Short mmCIF file of N, CA and C in Angstrom, two decimals:
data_model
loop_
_atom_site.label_atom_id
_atom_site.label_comp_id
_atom_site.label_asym_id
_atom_site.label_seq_id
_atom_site.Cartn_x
_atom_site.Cartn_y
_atom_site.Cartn_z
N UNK W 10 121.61 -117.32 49.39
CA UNK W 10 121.26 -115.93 49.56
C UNK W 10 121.40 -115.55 51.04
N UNK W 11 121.73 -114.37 50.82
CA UNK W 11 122.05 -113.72 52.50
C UNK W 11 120.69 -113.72 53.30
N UNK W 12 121.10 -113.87 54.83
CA UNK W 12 119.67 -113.98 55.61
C UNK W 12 119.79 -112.18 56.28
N UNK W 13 118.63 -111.82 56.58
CA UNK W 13 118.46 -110.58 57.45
C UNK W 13 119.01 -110.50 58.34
N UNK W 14 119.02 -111.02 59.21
CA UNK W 14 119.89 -111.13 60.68
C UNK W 14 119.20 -110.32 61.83
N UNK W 15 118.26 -109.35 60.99
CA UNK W 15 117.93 -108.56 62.56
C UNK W 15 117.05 -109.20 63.36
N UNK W 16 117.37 -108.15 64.96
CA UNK W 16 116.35 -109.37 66.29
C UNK W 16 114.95 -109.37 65.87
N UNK W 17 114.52 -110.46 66.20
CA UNK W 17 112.81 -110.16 66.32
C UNK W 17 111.93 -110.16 67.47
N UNK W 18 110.69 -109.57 67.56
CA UNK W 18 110.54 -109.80 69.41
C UNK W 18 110.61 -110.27 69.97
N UNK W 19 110.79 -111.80 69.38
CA UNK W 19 110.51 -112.69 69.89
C UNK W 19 112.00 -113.41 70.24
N UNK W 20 113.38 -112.45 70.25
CA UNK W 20 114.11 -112.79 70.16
C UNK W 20 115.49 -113.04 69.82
N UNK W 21 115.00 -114.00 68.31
CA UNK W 21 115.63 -114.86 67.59
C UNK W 21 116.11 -113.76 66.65
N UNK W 22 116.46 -114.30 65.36
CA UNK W 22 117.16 -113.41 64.32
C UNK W 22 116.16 -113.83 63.06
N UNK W 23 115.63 -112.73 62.13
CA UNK W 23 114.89 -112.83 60.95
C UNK W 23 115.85 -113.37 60.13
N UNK W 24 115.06 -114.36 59.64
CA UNK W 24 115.64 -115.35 58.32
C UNK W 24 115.37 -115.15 57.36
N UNK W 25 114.54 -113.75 56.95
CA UNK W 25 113.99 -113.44 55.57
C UNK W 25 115.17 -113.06 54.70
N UNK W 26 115.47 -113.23 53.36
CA UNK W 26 116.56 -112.77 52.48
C UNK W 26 116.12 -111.51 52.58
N UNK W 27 117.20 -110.99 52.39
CA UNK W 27 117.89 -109.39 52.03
C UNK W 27 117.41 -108.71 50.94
N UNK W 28 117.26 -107.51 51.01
CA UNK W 28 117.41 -106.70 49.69
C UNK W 28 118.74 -106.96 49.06
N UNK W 29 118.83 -107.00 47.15
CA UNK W 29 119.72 -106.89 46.74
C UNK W 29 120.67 -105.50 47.02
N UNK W 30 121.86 -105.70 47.14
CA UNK W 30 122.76 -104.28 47.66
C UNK W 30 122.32 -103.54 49.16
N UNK W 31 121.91 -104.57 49.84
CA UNK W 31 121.82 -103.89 51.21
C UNK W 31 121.93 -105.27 52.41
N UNK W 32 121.73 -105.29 53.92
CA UNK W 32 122.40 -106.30 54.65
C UNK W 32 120.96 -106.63 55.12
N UNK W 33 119.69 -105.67 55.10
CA UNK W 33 118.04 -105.95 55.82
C UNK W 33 117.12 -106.43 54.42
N UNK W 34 116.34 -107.13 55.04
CA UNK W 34 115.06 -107.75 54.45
C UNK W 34 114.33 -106.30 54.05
N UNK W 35 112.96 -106.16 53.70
CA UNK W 35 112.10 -104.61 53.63
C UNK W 35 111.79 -104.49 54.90
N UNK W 36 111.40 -105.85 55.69
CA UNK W 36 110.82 -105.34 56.94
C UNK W 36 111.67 -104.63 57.71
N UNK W 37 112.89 -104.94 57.97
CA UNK W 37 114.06 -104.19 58.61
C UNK W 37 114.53 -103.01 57.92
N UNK W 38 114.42 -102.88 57.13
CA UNK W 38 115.20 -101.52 56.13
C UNK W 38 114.72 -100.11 56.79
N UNK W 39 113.45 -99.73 57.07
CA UNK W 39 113.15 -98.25 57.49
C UNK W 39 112.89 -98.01 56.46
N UNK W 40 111.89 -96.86 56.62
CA UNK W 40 111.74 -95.99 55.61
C UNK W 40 112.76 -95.27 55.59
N UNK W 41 114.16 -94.90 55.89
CA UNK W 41 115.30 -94.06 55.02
C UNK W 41 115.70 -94.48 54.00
N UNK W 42 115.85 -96.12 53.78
CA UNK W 42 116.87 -96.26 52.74
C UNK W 42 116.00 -96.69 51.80
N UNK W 43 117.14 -96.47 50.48
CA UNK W 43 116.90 -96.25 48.88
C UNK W 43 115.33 -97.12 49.30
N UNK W 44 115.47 -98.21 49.00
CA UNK W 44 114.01 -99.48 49.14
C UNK W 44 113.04 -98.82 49.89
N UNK W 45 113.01 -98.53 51.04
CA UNK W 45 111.78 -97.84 51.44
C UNK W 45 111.22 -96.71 50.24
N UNK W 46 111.93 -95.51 50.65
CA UNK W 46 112.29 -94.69 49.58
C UNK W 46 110.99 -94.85 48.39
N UNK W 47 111.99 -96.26 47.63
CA UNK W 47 111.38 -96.27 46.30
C UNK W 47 109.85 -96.92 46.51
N UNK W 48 109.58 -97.70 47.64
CA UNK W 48 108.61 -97.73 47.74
C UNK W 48 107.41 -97.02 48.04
N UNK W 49 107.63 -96.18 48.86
CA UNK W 49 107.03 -94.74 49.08
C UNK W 49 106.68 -94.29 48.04
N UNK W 50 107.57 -93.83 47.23
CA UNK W 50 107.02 -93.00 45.83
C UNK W 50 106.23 -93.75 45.27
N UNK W 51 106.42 -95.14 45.45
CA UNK W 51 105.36 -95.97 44.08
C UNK W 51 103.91 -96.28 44.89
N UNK W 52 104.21 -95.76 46.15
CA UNK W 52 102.55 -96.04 46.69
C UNK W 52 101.70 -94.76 46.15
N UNK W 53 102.36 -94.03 46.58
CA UNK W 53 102.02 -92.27 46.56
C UNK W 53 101.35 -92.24 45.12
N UNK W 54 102.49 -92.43 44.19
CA UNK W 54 102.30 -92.44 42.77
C UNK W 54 101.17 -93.29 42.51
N UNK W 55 100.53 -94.41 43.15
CA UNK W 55 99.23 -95.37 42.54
C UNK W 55 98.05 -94.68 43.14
N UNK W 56 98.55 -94.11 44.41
CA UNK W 56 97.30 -93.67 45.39
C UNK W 56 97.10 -91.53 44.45
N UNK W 57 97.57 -91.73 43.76
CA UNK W 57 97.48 -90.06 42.91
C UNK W 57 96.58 -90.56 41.75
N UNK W 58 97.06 -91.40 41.03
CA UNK W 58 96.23 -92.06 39.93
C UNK W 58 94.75 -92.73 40.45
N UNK W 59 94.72 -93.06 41.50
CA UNK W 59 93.64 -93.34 41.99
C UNK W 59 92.11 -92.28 42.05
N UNK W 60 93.23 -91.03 42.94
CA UNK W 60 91.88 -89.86 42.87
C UNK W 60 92.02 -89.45 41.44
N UNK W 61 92.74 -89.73 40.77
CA UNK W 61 92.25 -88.59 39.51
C UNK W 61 91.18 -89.30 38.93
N UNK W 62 91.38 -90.64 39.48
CA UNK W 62 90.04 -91.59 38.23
C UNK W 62 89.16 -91.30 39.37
N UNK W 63 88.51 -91.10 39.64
CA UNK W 63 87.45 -91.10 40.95
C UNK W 63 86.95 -89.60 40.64
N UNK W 64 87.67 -88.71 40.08
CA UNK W 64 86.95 -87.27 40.13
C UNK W 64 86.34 -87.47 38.72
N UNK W 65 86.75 -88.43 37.75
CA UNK W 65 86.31 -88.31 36.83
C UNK W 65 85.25 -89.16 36.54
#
């Protein structure tokens, strides 16, 4: 499996595997692409279900 490659502070190059269909790990990705993205919505989306049970 592909390695991340990006620098780290400390340096060196992250050895964490990749997202499938992309060249960064999550830690490297940013919130722009698709993976951030989809992660965003699925926090948002648990943290919505959250207050609705709480008002009730």
């Amino acid at each position: 499996m592909a390695k991340c490659g990006a620098p780290t502070k400390t340096g060196g190059r992250c050895q964490r595997p990749v997202v499938t269909g992309t060249s960064r790990c999550p830690v490297h990705q940013g919130p722009w692409s698709s993976y951030g993205v989809a992660q965003r919505k699925e926090k948002e989306a648990k943290e919505k279900k959250r207050k609705i049970r709480k008002k009730r």
